[in-house]
Amino acid sequence: MNKIRYYIETYGCQMNVADSELVSGILKQAGYEQAESLDDADIIIFNTCSVRQHAEDRVIGRISNEISRKAKKPGLKIGVIGCVAQRLSGELKKINKKIDFVVGVDQYKHLPRIINLLDFYGVNVATDVNNSEVYHNMMPVRQGDLNAFVTIMRGCDNFCTYCIVPHVRGRERSRPLDEILKEVEEAGNDGFKDVTLLGQNVNSYNWKELDFPQLLEQVDSLETIKRVRFVTSHPKDLSDSLVKYMAKLDKVCEHIHLPMQSGNTDILTRMNRGYTSEHYMGLIKKLKAAMPDISITTDVIVGFPGETEEQFMDTYNMMKEIEFDFAFMFKYSPREGTAAAEYEDQVDEKVRLERLSRLIDMQNEITNKKYKEQIGKIKEIYVEQVSKKNPEELAGKSRDFKITVFKADKSLIGKFVKVKITEATGWTLKGELIEEID
Ligand code: 5AD
Ligand code: SF4
């Protein structure tokens, strides 16, 4: 008998990418088979993001489009998992009656049973948050290129006032050390040499008194991998010890993603971020002093409720001073159920858009400049794939997280090479192969 085939379409952050791989592992173990495409699937699962209204609207639109497939393929099941499933729960059924199942972030273990019983019980909704689920001993089925995402903790306790994540993903909990090490080791054995440790706030990792720098040290010592990264760091919890360990540990890459959110302390306070702009600036200085070539990326929100032009300019000027290698810049999006959505001094949409566009223009220049500074350098590149733009070129990443393309034979995919940078176009470096490292 043919196996039932599933296809997962993933939206949102790396945590969702990792969760889709976890769900894939759960379904495979239960005897399902991964479909090559949507057309081949008997079950389509949307793993959704609700961080901003736009992300949520987009995925709900996608689901409505794909639901029409059910008319052509009787028996096709369509399910929704992830943050929108968690947030809207049974409401999703009202938005679209043809959705077969809605399963939240702490209920993935039950997916095989839920899917099996669909024809008996009809629509199923399982969105309880139990605040302790860490999916013990469940191995993901990795997708895509040669980077592995390994979840080290789930949930978030910070309640930044704009953010929906703690409301949908529940309280913070750390995965046991041995399970993390086993997963990283196996990823390395399967050829994934660049590993990213994932959590909403990795700096508060704590398992039996073992903290994040100690976890990094253990991961760094594993023979099967070559590079270690981590996201996301919270500026309020980034310790001196982490800076020291980052500089000391060979496999830990010279890159940090450190969301700044705003350059104005009053706005940071209203965001409940737990740090001042001076504290943030101090961290940048410490990181640069310990690792002069470190690449720093960030997230910023403009038009947070009550933000004045002067306060926005504090963000603008601080970003100009720091010179981030790259920044994800967002206009504030009110999320129902969060504290800031209730604030009365919401900033006009036009003003939010205009500030965002000014900030993006300024940061683009800095990013260009930062990338141009790489010309002439020899960088270690992890070769990940054939370039999507030019089949004669290979693409990979440097330790400082810059995509680099160069002409070489496909046999180098999965290897580490030295490349001399000759050009910088937009957010991609171009170079010439010097030699294979191993
Ligand atoms: N509006 C705009 N941006 C947001 N982010 C989180 N919540 C919101 C919101 N309500 C941004 C933050 C966070 C990134 C993942 O998304 O900058 O770091
Ligand atoms: Fe959201 Fe703040 Fe938690 Fe990040 S730290 S997930 S921004 S609440």
mmCIF file with all atom_site columns, C-alpha atoms and ligand atoms in Angstrom, residues 156 158-160 162-163 165-166 200 234 261 273, ligand 2:
data_model
loop_
_atom_site.group_PDB
_atom_site.id
_atom_site.type_symbol
_atom_site.label_atom_id
_atom_site.label_alt_id
_atom_site.label_comp_id
_atom_site.label_asym_id
_atom_site.label_entity_id
_atom_site.label_seq_id
_atom_site.pdbx_PDB_ins_code
_atom_site.Cartn_x
_atom_site.Cartn_y
_atom_site.Cartn_z
_atom_site.occupancy
_atom_site.B_iso_or_equiv
_atom_site.pdbx_formal_charge
_atom_site.auth_seq_id
_atom_site.auth_comp_id
_atom_site.auth_asym_id
_atom_site.auth_atom_id
_atom_site.pdbx_PDB_model_num
ATOM   1  C  CA  . CYS A 1 156 ? 9.694  33.292 25.910 1.00 0.00 ? 156 CYS A CA  1
ATOM   2  C  CA  . ASN A 1 158 ? 10.099 38.542 28.287 1.00 0.00 ? 158 ASN A CA  1
ATOM   3  C  CA  . PHE A 1 159 ? 6.769  39.980 27.218 1.00 0.00 ? 159 PHE A CA  1
ATOM   4  C  CA  . CYS A 1 160 ? 8.129  42.837 25.152 1.00 0.00 ? 160 CYS A CA  1
ATOM   5  C  CA  . TYR A 1 162 ? 4.730  44.700 21.054 1.00 0.00 ? 162 TYR A CA  1
ATOM   6  C  CA  . CYS A 1 163 ? 5.347  40.978 20.784 1.00 0.00 ? 163 CYS A CA  1
ATOM   7  C  CA  . VAL A 1 165 ? 5.474  35.373 20.754 1.00 0.00 ? 165 VAL A CA  1
ATOM   8  C  CA  . PRO A 1 166 ? 5.127  34.819 24.549 1.00 0.00 ? 166 PRO A CA  1
ATOM   9  C  CA  . GLN A 1 200 ? 13.787 33.283 21.447 1.00 0.00 ? 200 GLN A CA  1
ATOM   10 C  CA  . HIS A 1 234 ? 18.667 39.478 24.037 1.00 0.00 ? 234 HIS A CA  1
ATOM   11 C  CA  . GLN A 1 261 ? 14.528 47.505 18.490 1.00 0.00 ? 261 GLN A CA  1
ATOM   12 C  CA  . ARG A 1 273 ? 13.066 45.594 26.762 1.00 0.00 ? 273 ARG A CA  1
HETATM 13 FE FE1 . SF4 B 2 .   ? 9.192  38.722 21.497 1.00 0.00 ? 2   SF4 B FE1 1
HETATM 14 FE FE2 . SF4 B 2 .   ? 10.761 40.069 23.210 1.00 0.00 ? 2   SF4 B FE2 1
HETATM 15 FE FE3 . SF4 B 2 .   ? 10.432 37.402 23.503 1.00 0.00 ? 2   SF4 B FE3 1
HETATM 16 FE FE4 . SF4 B 2 .   ? 11.854 38.352 21.429 1.00 0.00 ? 2   SF4 B FE4 1
HETATM 17 S  S1  . SF4 B 2 .   ? 12.366 38.569 23.620 1.00 0.00 ? 2   SF4 B S1  1
HETATM 18 S  S2  . SF4 B 2 .   ? 10.264 36.744 21.341 1.00 0.00 ? 2   SF4 B S2  1
HETATM 19 S  S3  . SF4 B 2 .   ? 10.768 40.259 20.932 1.00 0.00 ? 2   SF4 B S3  1
HETATM 20 S  S4  . SF4 B 2 .   ? 8.841  38.975 23.711 1.00 0.00 ? 2   SF4 B S4  1
#
